[in-house]
mmCIF file of C-alpha atoms and ligand atoms in Angstrom:
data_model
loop_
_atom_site.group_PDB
_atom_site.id
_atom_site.type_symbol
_atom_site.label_atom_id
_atom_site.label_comp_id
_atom_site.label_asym_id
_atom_site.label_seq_id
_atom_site.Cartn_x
_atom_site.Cartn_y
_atom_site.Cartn_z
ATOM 1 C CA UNK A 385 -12.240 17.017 -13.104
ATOM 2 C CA UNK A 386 -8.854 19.093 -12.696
ATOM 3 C CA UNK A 387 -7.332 16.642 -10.099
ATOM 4 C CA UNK A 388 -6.363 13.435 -11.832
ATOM 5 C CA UNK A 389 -8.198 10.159 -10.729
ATOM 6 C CA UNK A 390 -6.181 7.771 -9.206
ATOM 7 C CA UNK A 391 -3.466 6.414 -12.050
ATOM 8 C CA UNK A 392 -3.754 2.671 -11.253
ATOM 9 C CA UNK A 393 -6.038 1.205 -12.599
ATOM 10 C CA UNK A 394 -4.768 -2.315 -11.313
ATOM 11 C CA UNK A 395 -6.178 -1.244 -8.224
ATOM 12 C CA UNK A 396 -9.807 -2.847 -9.615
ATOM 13 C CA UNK A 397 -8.205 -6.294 -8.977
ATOM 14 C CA UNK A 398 -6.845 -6.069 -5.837
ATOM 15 C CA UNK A 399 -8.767 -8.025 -3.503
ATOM 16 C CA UNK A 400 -7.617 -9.680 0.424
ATOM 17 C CA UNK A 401 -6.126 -12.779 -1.340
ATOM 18 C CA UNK A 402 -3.380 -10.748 -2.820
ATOM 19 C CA UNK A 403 -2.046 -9.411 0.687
ATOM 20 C CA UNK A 404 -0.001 -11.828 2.569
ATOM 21 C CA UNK A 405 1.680 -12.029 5.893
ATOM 22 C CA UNK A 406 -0.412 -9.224 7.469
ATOM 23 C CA UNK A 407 -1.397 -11.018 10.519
ATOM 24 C CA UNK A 408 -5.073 -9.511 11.697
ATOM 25 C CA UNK A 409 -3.937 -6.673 10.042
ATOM 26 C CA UNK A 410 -6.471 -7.546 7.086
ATOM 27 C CA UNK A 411 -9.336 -8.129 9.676
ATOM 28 C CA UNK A 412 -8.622 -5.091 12.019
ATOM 29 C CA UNK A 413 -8.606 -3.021 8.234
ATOM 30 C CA UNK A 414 -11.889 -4.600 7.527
ATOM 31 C CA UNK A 415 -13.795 -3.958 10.876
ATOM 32 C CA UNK A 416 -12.444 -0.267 11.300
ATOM 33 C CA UNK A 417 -12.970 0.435 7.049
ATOM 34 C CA UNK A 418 -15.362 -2.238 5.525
ATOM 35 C CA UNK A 419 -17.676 -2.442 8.094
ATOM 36 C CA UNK A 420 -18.329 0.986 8.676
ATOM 37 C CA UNK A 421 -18.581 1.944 4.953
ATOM 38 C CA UNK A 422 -20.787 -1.226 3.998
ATOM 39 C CA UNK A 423 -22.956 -1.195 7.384
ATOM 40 C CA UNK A 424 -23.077 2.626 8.463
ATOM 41 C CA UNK A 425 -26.790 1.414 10.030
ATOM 42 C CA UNK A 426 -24.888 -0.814 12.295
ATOM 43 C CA UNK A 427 -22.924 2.126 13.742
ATOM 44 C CA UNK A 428 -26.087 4.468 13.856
ATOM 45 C CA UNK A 429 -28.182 2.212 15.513
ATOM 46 C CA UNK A 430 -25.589 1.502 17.996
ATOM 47 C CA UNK A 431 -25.141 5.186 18.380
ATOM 48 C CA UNK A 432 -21.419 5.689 17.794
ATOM 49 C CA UNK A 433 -19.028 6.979 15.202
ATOM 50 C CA UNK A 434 -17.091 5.156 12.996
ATOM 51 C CA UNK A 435 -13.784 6.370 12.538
ATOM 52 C CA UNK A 436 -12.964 9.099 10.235
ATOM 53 C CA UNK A 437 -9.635 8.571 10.263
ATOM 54 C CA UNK A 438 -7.018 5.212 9.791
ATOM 55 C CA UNK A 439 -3.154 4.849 9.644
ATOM 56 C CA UNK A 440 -1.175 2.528 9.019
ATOM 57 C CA UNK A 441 2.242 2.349 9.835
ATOM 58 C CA UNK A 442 4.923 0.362 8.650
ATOM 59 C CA UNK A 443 8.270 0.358 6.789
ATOM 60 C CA UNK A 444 8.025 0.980 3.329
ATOM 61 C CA UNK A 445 6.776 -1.908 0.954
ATOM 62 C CA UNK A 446 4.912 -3.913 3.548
ATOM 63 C CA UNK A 447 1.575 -3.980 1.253
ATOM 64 C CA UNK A 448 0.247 -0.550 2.905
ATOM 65 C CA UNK A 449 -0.904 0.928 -0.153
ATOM 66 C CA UNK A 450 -2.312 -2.740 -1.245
ATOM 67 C CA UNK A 451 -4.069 -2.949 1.681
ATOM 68 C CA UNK A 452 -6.529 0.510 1.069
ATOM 69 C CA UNK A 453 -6.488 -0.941 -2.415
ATOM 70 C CA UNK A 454 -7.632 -3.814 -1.612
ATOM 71 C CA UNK A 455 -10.111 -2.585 1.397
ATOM 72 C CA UNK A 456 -11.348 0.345 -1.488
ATOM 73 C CA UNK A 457 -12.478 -2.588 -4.067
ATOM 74 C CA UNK A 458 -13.545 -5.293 -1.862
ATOM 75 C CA UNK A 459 -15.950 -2.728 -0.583
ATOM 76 C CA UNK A 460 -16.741 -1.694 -3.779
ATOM 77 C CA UNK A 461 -16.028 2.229 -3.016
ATOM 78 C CA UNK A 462 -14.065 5.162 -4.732
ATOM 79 C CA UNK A 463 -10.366 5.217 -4.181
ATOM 80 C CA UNK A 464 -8.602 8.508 -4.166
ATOM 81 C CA UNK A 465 -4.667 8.118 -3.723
ATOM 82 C CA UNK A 466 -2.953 10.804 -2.790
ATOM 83 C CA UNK A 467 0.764 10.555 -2.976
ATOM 84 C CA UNK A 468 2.214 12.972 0.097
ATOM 85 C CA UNK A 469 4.879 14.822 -1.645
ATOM 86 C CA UNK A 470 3.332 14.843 -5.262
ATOM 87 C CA UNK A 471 0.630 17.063 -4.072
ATOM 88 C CA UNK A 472 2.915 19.414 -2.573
ATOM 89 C CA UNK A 473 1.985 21.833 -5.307
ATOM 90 C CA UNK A 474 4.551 24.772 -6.219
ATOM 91 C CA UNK A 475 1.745 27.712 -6.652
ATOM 92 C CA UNK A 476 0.637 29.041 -3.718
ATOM 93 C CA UNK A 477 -2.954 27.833 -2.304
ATOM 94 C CA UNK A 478 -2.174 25.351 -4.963
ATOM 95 C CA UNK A 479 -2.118 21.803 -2.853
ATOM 96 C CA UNK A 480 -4.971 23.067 -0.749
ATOM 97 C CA UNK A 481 -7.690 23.791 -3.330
ATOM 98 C CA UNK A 482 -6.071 20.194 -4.158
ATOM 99 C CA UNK A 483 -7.296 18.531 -1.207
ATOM 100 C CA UNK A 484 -10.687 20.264 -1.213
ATOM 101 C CA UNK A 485 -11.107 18.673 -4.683
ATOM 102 C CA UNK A 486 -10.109 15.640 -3.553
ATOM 103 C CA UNK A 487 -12.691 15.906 -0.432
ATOM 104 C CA UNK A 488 -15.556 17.268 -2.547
ATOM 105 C CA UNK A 489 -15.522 14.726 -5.428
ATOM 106 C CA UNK A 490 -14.978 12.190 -2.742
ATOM 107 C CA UNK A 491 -18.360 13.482 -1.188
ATOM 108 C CA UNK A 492 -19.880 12.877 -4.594
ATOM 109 C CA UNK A 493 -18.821 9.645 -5.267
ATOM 110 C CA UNK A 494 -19.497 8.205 -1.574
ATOM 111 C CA UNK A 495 -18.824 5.479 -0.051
ATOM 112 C CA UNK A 496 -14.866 6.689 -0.468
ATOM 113 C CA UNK A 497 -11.658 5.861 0.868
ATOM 114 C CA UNK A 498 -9.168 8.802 0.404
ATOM 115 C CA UNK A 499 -5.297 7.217 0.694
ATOM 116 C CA UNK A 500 -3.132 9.603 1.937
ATOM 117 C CA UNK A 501 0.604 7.690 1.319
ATOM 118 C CA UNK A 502 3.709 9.199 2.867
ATOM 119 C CA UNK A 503 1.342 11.309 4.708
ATOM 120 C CA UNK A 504 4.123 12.454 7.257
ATOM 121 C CA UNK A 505 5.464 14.044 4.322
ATOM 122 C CA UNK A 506 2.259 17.048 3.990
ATOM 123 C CA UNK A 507 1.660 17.014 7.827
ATOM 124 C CA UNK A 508 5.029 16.966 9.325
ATOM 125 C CA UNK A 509 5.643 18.022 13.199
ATOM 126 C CA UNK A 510 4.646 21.615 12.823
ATOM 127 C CA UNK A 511 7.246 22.435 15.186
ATOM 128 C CA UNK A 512 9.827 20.523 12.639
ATOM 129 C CA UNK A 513 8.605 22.667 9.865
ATOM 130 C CA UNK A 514 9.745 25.665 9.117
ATOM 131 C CA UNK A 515 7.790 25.618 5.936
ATOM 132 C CA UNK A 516 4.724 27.974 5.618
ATOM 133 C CA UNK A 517 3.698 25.805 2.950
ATOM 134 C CA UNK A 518 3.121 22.590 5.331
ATOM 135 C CA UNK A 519 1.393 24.345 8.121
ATOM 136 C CA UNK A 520 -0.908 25.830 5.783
ATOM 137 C CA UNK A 521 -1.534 21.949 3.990
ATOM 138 C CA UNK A 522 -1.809 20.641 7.741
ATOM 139 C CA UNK A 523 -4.486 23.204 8.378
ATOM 140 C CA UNK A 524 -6.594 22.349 5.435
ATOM 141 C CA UNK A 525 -6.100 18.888 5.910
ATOM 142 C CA UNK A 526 -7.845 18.850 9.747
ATOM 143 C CA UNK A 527 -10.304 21.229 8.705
ATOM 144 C CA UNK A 528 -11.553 18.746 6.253
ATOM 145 C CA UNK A 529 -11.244 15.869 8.258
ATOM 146 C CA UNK A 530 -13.421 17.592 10.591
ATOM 147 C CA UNK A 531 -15.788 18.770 8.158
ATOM 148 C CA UNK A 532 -16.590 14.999 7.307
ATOM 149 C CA UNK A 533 -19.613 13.571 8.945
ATOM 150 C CA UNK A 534 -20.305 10.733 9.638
ATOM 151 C CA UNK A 535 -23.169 10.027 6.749
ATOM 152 C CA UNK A 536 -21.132 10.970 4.086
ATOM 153 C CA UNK A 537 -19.679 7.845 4.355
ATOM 154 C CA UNK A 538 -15.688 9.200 3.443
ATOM 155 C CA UNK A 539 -12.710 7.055 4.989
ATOM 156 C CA UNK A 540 -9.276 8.617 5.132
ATOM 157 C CA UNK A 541 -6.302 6.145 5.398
ATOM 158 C CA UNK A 542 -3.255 7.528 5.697
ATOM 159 C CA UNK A 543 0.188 5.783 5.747
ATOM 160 C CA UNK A 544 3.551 6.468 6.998
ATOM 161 C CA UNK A 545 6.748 5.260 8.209
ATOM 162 C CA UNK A 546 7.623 7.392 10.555
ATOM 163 C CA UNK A 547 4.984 7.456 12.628
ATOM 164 C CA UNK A 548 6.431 10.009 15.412
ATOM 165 C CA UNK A 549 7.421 12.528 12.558
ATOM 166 C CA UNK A 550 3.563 13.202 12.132
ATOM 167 C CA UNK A 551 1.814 16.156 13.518
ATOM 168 C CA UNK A 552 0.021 15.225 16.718
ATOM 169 C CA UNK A 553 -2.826 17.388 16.129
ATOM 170 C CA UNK A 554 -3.925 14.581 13.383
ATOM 171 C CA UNK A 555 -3.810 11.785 16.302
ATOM 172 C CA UNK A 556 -6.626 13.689 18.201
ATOM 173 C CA UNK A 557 -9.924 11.958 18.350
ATOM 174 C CA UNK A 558 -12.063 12.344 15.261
ATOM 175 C CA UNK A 559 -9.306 12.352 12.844
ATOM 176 C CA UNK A 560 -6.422 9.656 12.466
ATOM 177 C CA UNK A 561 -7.388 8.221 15.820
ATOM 178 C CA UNK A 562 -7.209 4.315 14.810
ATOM 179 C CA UNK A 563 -3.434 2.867 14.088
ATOM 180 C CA UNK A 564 -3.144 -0.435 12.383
ATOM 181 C CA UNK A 565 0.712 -1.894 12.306
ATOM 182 C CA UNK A 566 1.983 -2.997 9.391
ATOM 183 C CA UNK A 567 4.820 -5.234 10.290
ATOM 184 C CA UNK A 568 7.581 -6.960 8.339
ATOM 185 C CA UNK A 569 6.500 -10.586 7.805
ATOM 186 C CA UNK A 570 8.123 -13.768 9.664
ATOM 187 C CA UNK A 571 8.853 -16.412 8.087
ATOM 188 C CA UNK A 572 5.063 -18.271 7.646
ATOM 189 C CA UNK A 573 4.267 -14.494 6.338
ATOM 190 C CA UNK A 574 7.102 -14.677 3.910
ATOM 191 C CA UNK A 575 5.701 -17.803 2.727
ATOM 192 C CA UNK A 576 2.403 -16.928 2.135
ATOM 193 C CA UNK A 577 3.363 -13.610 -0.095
ATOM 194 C CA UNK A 578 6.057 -15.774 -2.287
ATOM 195 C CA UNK A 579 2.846 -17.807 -2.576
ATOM 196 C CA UNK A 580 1.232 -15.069 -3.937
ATOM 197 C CA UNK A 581 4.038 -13.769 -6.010
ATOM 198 C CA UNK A 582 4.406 -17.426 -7.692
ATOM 199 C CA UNK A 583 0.940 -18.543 -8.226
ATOM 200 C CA UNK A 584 1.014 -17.758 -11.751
ATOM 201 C CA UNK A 585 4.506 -19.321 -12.712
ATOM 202 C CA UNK A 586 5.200 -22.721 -13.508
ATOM 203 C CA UNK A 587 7.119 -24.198 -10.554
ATOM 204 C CA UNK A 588 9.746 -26.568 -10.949
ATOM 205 C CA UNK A 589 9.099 -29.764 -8.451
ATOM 206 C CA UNK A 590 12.411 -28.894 -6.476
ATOM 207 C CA UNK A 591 11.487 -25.411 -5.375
ATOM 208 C CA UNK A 592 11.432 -25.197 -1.457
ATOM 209 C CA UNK A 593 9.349 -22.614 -0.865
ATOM 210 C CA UNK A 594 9.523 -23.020 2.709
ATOM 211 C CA UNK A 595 13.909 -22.664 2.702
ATOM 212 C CA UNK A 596 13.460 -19.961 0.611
ATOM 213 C CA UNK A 597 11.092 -18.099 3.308
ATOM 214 C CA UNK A 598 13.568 -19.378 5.471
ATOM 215 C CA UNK A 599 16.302 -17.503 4.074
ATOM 216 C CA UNK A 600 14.640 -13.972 3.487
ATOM 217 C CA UNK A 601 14.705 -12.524 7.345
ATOM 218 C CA UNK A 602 14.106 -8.900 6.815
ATOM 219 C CA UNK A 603 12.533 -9.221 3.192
ATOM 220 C CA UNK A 604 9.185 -7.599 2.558
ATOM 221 C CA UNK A 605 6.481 -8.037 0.609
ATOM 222 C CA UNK A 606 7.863 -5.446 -2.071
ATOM 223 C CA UNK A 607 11.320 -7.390 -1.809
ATOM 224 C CA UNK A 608 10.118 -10.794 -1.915
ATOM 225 C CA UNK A 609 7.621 -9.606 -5.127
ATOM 226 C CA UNK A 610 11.155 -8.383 -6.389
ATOM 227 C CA UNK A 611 12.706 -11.923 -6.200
ATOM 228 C CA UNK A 612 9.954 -13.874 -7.768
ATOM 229 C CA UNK A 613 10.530 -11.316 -10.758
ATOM 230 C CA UNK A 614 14.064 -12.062 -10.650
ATOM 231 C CA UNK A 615 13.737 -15.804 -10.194
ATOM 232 C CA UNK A 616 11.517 -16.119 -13.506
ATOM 233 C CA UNK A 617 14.056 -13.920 -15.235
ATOM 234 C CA UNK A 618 16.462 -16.293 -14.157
ATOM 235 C CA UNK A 619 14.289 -19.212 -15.677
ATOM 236 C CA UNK A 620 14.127 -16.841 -19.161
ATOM 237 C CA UNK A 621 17.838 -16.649 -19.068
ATOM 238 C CA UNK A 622 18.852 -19.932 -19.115
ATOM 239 C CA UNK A 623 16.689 -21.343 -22.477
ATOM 240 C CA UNK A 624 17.807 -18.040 -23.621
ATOM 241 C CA UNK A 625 20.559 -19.733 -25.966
ATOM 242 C CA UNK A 626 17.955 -22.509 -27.201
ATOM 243 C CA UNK A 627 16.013 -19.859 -28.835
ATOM 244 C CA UNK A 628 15.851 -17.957 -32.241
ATOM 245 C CA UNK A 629 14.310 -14.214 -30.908
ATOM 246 C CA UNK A 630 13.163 -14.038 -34.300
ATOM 247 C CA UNK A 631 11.287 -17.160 -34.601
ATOM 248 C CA UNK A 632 8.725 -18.398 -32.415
ATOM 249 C CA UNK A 633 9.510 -20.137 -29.343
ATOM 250 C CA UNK A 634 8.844 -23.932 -29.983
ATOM 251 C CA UNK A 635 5.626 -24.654 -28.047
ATOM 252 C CA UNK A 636 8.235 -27.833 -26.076
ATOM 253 C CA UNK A 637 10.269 -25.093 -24.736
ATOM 254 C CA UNK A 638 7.389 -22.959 -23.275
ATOM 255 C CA UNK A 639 5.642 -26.143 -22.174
ATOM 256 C CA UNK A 640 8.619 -27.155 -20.662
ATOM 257 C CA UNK A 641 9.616 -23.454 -19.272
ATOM 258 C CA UNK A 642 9.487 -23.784 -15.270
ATOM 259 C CA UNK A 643 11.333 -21.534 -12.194
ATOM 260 C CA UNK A 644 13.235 -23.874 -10.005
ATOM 261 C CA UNK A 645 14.872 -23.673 -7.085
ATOM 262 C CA UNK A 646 18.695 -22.646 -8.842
ATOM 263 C CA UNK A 647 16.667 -19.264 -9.956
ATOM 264 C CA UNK A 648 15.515 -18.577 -7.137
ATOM 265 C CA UNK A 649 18.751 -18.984 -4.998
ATOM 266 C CA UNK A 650 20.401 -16.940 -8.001
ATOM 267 C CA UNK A 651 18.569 -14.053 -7.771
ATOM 268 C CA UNK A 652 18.883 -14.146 -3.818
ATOM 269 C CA UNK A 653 22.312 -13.393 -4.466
ATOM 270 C CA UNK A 654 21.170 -9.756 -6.102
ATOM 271 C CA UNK A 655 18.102 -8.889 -4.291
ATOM 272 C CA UNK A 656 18.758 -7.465 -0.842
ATOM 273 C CA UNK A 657 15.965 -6.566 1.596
ATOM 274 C CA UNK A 658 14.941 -2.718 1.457
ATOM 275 C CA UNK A 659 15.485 -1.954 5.032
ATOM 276 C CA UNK A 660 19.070 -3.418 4.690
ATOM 277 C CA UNK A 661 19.558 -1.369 1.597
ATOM 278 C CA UNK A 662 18.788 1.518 3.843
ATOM 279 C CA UNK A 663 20.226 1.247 6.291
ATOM 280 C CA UNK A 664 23.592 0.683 4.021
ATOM 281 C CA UNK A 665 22.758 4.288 2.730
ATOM 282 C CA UNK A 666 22.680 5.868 5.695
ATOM 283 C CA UNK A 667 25.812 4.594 6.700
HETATM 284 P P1 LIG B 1021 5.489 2.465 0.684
HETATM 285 O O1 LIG B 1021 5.543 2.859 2.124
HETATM 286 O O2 LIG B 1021 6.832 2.455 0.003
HETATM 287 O O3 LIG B 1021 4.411 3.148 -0.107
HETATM 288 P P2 LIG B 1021 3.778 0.187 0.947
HETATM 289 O O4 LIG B 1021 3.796 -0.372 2.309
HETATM 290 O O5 LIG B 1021 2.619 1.020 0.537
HETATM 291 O O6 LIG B 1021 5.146 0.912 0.676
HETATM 292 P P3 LIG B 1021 3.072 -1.347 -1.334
HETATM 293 O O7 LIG B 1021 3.201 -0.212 -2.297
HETATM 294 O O8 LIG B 1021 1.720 -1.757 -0.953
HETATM 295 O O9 LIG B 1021 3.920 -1.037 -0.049
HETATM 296 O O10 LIG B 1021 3.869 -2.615 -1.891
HETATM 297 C C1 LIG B 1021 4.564 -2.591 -3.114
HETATM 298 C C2 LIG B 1021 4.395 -3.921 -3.828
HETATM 299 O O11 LIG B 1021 5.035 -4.941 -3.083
HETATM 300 C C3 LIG B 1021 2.960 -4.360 -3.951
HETATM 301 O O12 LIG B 1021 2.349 -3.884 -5.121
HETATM 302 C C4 LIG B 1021 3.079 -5.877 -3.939
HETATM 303 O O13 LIG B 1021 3.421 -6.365 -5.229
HETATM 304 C C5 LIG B 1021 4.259 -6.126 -3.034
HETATM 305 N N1 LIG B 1021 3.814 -6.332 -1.630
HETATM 306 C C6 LIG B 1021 4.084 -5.522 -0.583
HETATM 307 N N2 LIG B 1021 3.561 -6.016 0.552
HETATM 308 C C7 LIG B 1021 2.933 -7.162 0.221
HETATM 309 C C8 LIG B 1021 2.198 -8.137 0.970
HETATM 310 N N3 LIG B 1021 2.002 -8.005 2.293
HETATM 311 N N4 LIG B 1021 1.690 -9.193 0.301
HETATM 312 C C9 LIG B 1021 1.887 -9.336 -1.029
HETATM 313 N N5 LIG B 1021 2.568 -8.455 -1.782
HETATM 314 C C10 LIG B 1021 3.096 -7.388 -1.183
#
């Protein structure tokens, strides 16, 4: 096929124990995606549509795109990603007949999730637009949408973080006309993703999980998957001088290798939370 399939190929082990500190974000994903794509009989014999159309909003690194990841394999359909600005193709017609591919081999491969990320990015406010370009991509965009019935089984999720930058006409019923909220996680949430992040690394006994969750207001989960990194690099650093990078590393020291709670409070001094970061570059 000319359009590329998605390029993760991670996304096969994504699964709803990997998200954390959604809230009933996970279950309102589930009854508005899984159910419908799993169960379409349910819908048919109850004689309504399920919705064509899903986005989720929320400031960037939340778990969005994990979340249709995870929603596309736990259901067990075709995942189609398409990144908003990437398919703003330079040839004219060019990110059109893109979409249409993307629709058509969607079709074929039903049931389908097609992830639309940064989506206000292709359908901005037409009136913000000056762009001939966008209002054409908006165009195809709700034509297809529309074009989907309800047997074919096709689920478009888009994301965004600027929710009131996207073209109304995509709110109206039968396109993106469900809205799940992707917050920033509290503290519990915090927890529960650093649990995640950490599962596979040895632990030292004095790591306090629960200060460090504490002490992360305004991380996300893209931030706080950023300071586990760091923490275990932290960890690396340190028996760094006990060990010969030519030789093997003596199976005592990698028994004995384990993150404590030093690394971790050393790396908090170098990770900052993303929306703080941005909101240092806009000033
Ligand atoms: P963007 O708007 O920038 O696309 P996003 O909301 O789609 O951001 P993701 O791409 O899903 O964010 O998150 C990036 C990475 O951060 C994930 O691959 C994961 O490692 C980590 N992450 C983000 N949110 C969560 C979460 N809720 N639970 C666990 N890990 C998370």
């Amino acid at each position: 096929p000319q359009f590329e399939e998605p390029k993760d190929a991670r996304r096969a082990d994504v699964t709803y124990d990997d998200i954390g500190g959604l809230g009933n974000a996970v279950e309102q994903v589930r009854e508005m995606v899984e159910l419908p794509l799993r169960h379409p009989e349910l819908f048919q014999r109850l004689g309504i549509d399920p919705p064509k159309g899903v986005l989720l909003h929320g400031p960037p690194g939340t778990g969005k795109t994990l979340l249709a990841r995870a929603v596309a394999n736990e259901t067990e359909a075709s995942f189609y990603h398409i990144a908003g600005p990437e398919i703003m193709g330079s040839q004219y017609g060019e990110s059109e007949k893109r979409l249409r591919q993307i629709f058509q081999e969607a079709s074929q491969n039903a049931p389908a999730i097609i992830f639309v990320d940064e989506i206000d990015s292709i359908a901005p406010k037409r009136e913000n637009v000056s762009g001939e370009v966008e209002r054409r991509i908006v165009a195809q965009l709700l034509t297809l949408m529309d074009g989907l019935e309800p047997r074919q089984n096709i689920v478009v999720i888009g994301a965004t973080n600027r929710r009131d930058a996207i073209d109304e006409a995509l709110r109206r019923p039968g396109r993106f006309d469900r809205e799940i909220v992707i917050g920033v996680p509290d503290q519990k949430g915090r927890q529960e993703v650093l649990a995640i992040h950490t599962r596979g690394m040895p632990l030292a006994e004095d790591v306090n999980m629960e200060e460090i969750a504490r002490t992360t207001y305004g991380f996300v989960g893209a931030d706080l998957g950023a300071l586990a990194r760091e923490a275990a690099m932290d960890c690396l650093r340190r028996i760094l001088p006990d060990i010969n990078l030519r030789d093997g590393i003596p199976s005592e020291i990698l028994e004995n290798l384990s993150v404590g709670q030093a690394d971790f409070l050393s790396a908090l001094k170098r990770i900052q939370p993303s929306a703080l970061r941005e909101i240092m570059i806009q000033a």
